[in-house]
Short mmCIF file of C-alpha atoms in Angstrom, two decimals:
data_model
loop_
_atom_site.label_atom_id
_atom_site.label_comp_id
_atom_site.label_asym_id
_atom_site.label_seq_id
_atom_site.Cartn_x
_atom_site.Cartn_y
_atom_site.Cartn_z
CA MET A 237 -67.29 -20.61 -39.62
CA SER A 238 -64.72 -17.98 -40.41
CA THR A 239 -61.10 -18.80 -41.20
CA ASP A 240 -60.09 -17.48 -37.76
CA ASP A 241 -62.67 -19.71 -36.07
CA LEU A 242 -61.41 -22.75 -37.96
CA ARG A 243 -57.81 -21.88 -37.08
CA ALA A 244 -58.74 -21.55 -33.40
CA ILE A 245 -60.51 -24.93 -33.43
CA GLU A 246 -57.54 -26.55 -35.18
CA LEU A 247 -55.09 -25.14 -32.62
CA LEU A 248 -57.30 -26.28 -29.74
CA THR A 249 -57.04 -29.88 -30.95
CA ARG A 250 -53.27 -29.72 -30.30
CA VAL A 251 -53.59 -29.50 -26.51
CA ARG A 252 -55.72 -31.37 -23.97
CA TYR A 253 -56.36 -28.87 -21.19
CA GLY A 254 -57.41 -25.26 -20.85
CA ARG A 255 -59.19 -22.89 -18.49
CA VAL A 256 -62.87 -21.98 -18.30
CA ALA A 257 -63.81 -18.57 -16.92
CA THR A 258 -67.11 -17.06 -15.82
CA SER A 259 -68.50 -15.66 -12.58
CA MET A 260 -70.09 -17.28 -9.58
CA ARG A 261 -71.98 -15.14 -7.06
CA ALA A 262 -70.68 -12.05 -8.88
CA MET A 263 -67.05 -13.14 -8.41
CA PRO A 264 -64.93 -14.13 -11.43
CA PHE A 265 -63.17 -17.50 -11.44
CA VAL A 266 -60.95 -19.56 -13.70
CA ALA A 267 -60.97 -23.36 -13.48
CA PRO A 268 -59.03 -26.09 -15.28
CA ALA A 269 -60.87 -28.31 -17.73
CA ARG A 270 -60.12 -31.08 -20.19
CA HIS A 271 -61.55 -30.52 -23.66
CA ILE A 272 -62.24 -32.21 -26.95
CA VAL A 273 -63.60 -30.79 -30.20
CA ALA A 274 -66.74 -32.46 -31.57
CA ASP A 275 -68.78 -31.10 -34.49
CA ASP A 276 -67.12 -27.66 -34.28
CA ARG A 277 -68.08 -27.38 -30.62
CA VAL A 278 -65.90 -27.58 -27.56
CA VAL A 279 -66.87 -30.25 -25.03
CA LEU A 280 -65.44 -29.73 -21.54
CA ARG A 281 -64.86 -32.17 -18.70
CA MET A 282 -64.58 -30.75 -15.19
CA HIS A 283 -64.64 -32.07 -11.64
CA ARG A 284 -68.12 -31.91 -10.11
CA GLY A 285 -66.65 -31.36 -6.64
CA MET A 286 -65.54 -27.84 -7.50
CA GLY A 287 -69.14 -26.83 -8.24
CA TYR A 288 -68.04 -24.56 -11.05
CA HIS A 289 -70.19 -26.41 -13.57
CA GLN A 290 -73.29 -25.01 -11.85
CA ALA A 291 -72.15 -21.45 -12.54
CA CYS A 292 -71.17 -22.30 -16.12
CA SER A 293 -74.28 -24.20 -17.22
CA GLY A 294 -76.56 -21.89 -19.19
CA SER A 295 -74.13 -19.00 -18.84
CA VAL A 296 -71.74 -17.26 -21.18
CA VAL A 297 -68.23 -18.50 -20.49
CA ALA A 298 -64.78 -18.00 -21.92
CA TYR A 299 -62.56 -21.00 -22.56
CA GLY A 300 -58.90 -20.56 -23.31
CA ALA A 301 -55.97 -22.83 -24.04
CA ASP A 302 -52.39 -22.35 -25.20
CA ASN A 303 -49.17 -24.15 -25.94
CA PHE A 304 -46.98 -21.96 -23.73
CA HIS A 305 -45.63 -25.05 -21.94
CA SER A 306 -44.10 -26.36 -25.17
CA GLY A 307 -41.10 -24.06 -25.09
CA GLY A 308 -41.15 -24.08 -28.87
CA PRO A 309 -40.65 -21.08 -31.11
CA ASP A 310 -44.27 -21.02 -32.30
CA LEU A 311 -46.43 -20.00 -29.34
CA TRP A 312 -50.18 -19.41 -29.53
CA ALA A 313 -53.25 -18.92 -27.36
CA VAL A 314 -56.90 -19.33 -28.31
CA GLN A 315 -60.04 -18.18 -26.57
CA PHE A 316 -63.65 -19.10 -27.24
CA THR A 317 -66.66 -17.27 -25.85
CA GLY A 318 -70.13 -18.76 -25.89
CA THR A 319 -72.89 -20.37 -23.88
CA ALA A 320 -72.11 -23.57 -21.98
CA ASN A 321 -74.70 -26.29 -21.43
CA MET A 322 -74.52 -29.54 -19.53
CA VAL A 323 -74.37 -32.61 -21.80
CA ARG A 324 -74.01 -36.34 -21.65
CA PRO A 325 -71.09 -37.25 -23.90
CA THR A 326 -71.33 -40.03 -26.45
CA GLU A 327 -69.22 -43.17 -26.10
CA ASP A 328 -66.94 -41.86 -28.87
CA GLN A 329 -66.49 -38.58 -27.00
CA LEU A 330 -65.72 -40.40 -23.74
CA GLU A 331 -63.05 -42.36 -25.58
CA LEU A 332 -61.53 -39.13 -26.90
CA PHE A 333 -61.41 -37.69 -23.37
CA GLY A 334 -59.56 -40.72 -22.08
CA PRO A 335 -59.23 -41.49 -18.40
CA GLY A 336 -59.61 -38.72 -15.88
CA PRO A 337 -57.42 -38.04 -12.87
CA HIS A 338 -57.88 -40.21 -9.80
CA HIS A 339 -58.23 -37.21 -7.48
CA VAL A 340 -58.79 -33.46 -7.74
CA ASP A 341 -57.85 -31.37 -4.72
CA GLY A 342 -57.78 -34.53 -2.62
CA GLU A 343 -61.29 -35.65 -3.64
CA PRO A 344 -62.13 -38.59 -5.91
CA PHE A 345 -62.62 -37.27 -9.45
CA GLU A 346 -66.27 -37.13 -10.54
CA PRO A 347 -66.64 -35.78 -14.08
CA VAL A 348 -69.28 -33.42 -15.41
CA TYR A 349 -69.49 -32.41 -19.06
CA MET A 350 -70.48 -29.19 -20.80
CA ARG A 351 -70.71 -28.22 -24.43
CA LEU A 352 -69.57 -24.77 -25.46
CA THR A 353 -70.90 -23.48 -28.76
CA PRO A 354 -68.35 -20.81 -29.67
CA GLN A 355 -69.83 -17.50 -30.73
CA PHE A 356 -66.49 -15.71 -30.78
CA ALA A 357 -63.03 -17.14 -31.24
CA THR A 358 -59.74 -15.32 -30.82
CA VAL A 359 -56.28 -16.50 -31.81
CA HIS A 360 -53.10 -14.89 -30.50
CA ILE A 361 -49.80 -15.83 -32.14
CA LEU A 362 -46.58 -14.83 -30.37
CA GLU A 363 -43.84 -14.07 -32.87
CA TYR A 364 -40.34 -13.23 -31.79
CA GLY A 365 -37.84 -11.03 -33.62
CA THR A 366 -34.70 -12.34 -35.24
CA GLU A 367 -31.92 -13.36 -32.88
CA PRO A 368 -28.23 -13.62 -33.68
CA ALA A 369 -27.37 -16.58 -35.89
CA ALA A 370 -26.18 -18.69 -32.93
CA ALA A 371 -29.70 -18.71 -31.43
CA ALA A 372 -31.50 -19.43 -34.67
CA SER A 373 -32.06 -22.64 -36.57
CA GLU A 374 -33.31 -23.23 -40.06
CA ASP A 375 -36.04 -25.68 -40.97
CA GLY A 376 -36.13 -27.68 -44.19
CA ASN A 377 -38.00 -24.85 -45.94
CA GLY A 378 -35.33 -22.23 -45.33
CA ARG A 379 -37.32 -20.47 -42.57
CA ARG A 380 -35.50 -19.46 -39.41
CA HIS A 381 -36.89 -20.45 -36.01
CA ASN A 382 -35.66 -18.75 -32.86
CA ARG A 383 -35.80 -19.93 -29.24
CA HIS A 384 -36.38 -17.42 -26.47
CA ALA A 385 -36.85 -17.60 -22.75
CA ALA A 386 -40.01 -15.91 -21.56
#
């Protein structure tokens, strides 16, 4: 794996949810998914009731996640592209996923799992310019961190 791929995997471990994208009946869609990283692969958990797993299984998909909700000064987004395949997670993987929601779109949650073997990984880092001293803070290493509203 390249340094960028390893960085993308490391960042992905910092958040729990992302979005999977592919097409179904020639129409693009984006759906929420819970993820874990296992053996340098991304394992996704989705709700069977949406039916999106059928379009994803055996197809090339994109999976993206970010920390935009954090409001922190260091914002990033990662995207992985690769083939998704249905899998049965191990007990250890199920433990990493944790409990699922009780309902999705009003239906009882029924999980399905897919493994994405990333063939391409992209990392986007959002860096902001220097603000006036009142909006900046300094960390213990003498680096300035700025807060901005998007």
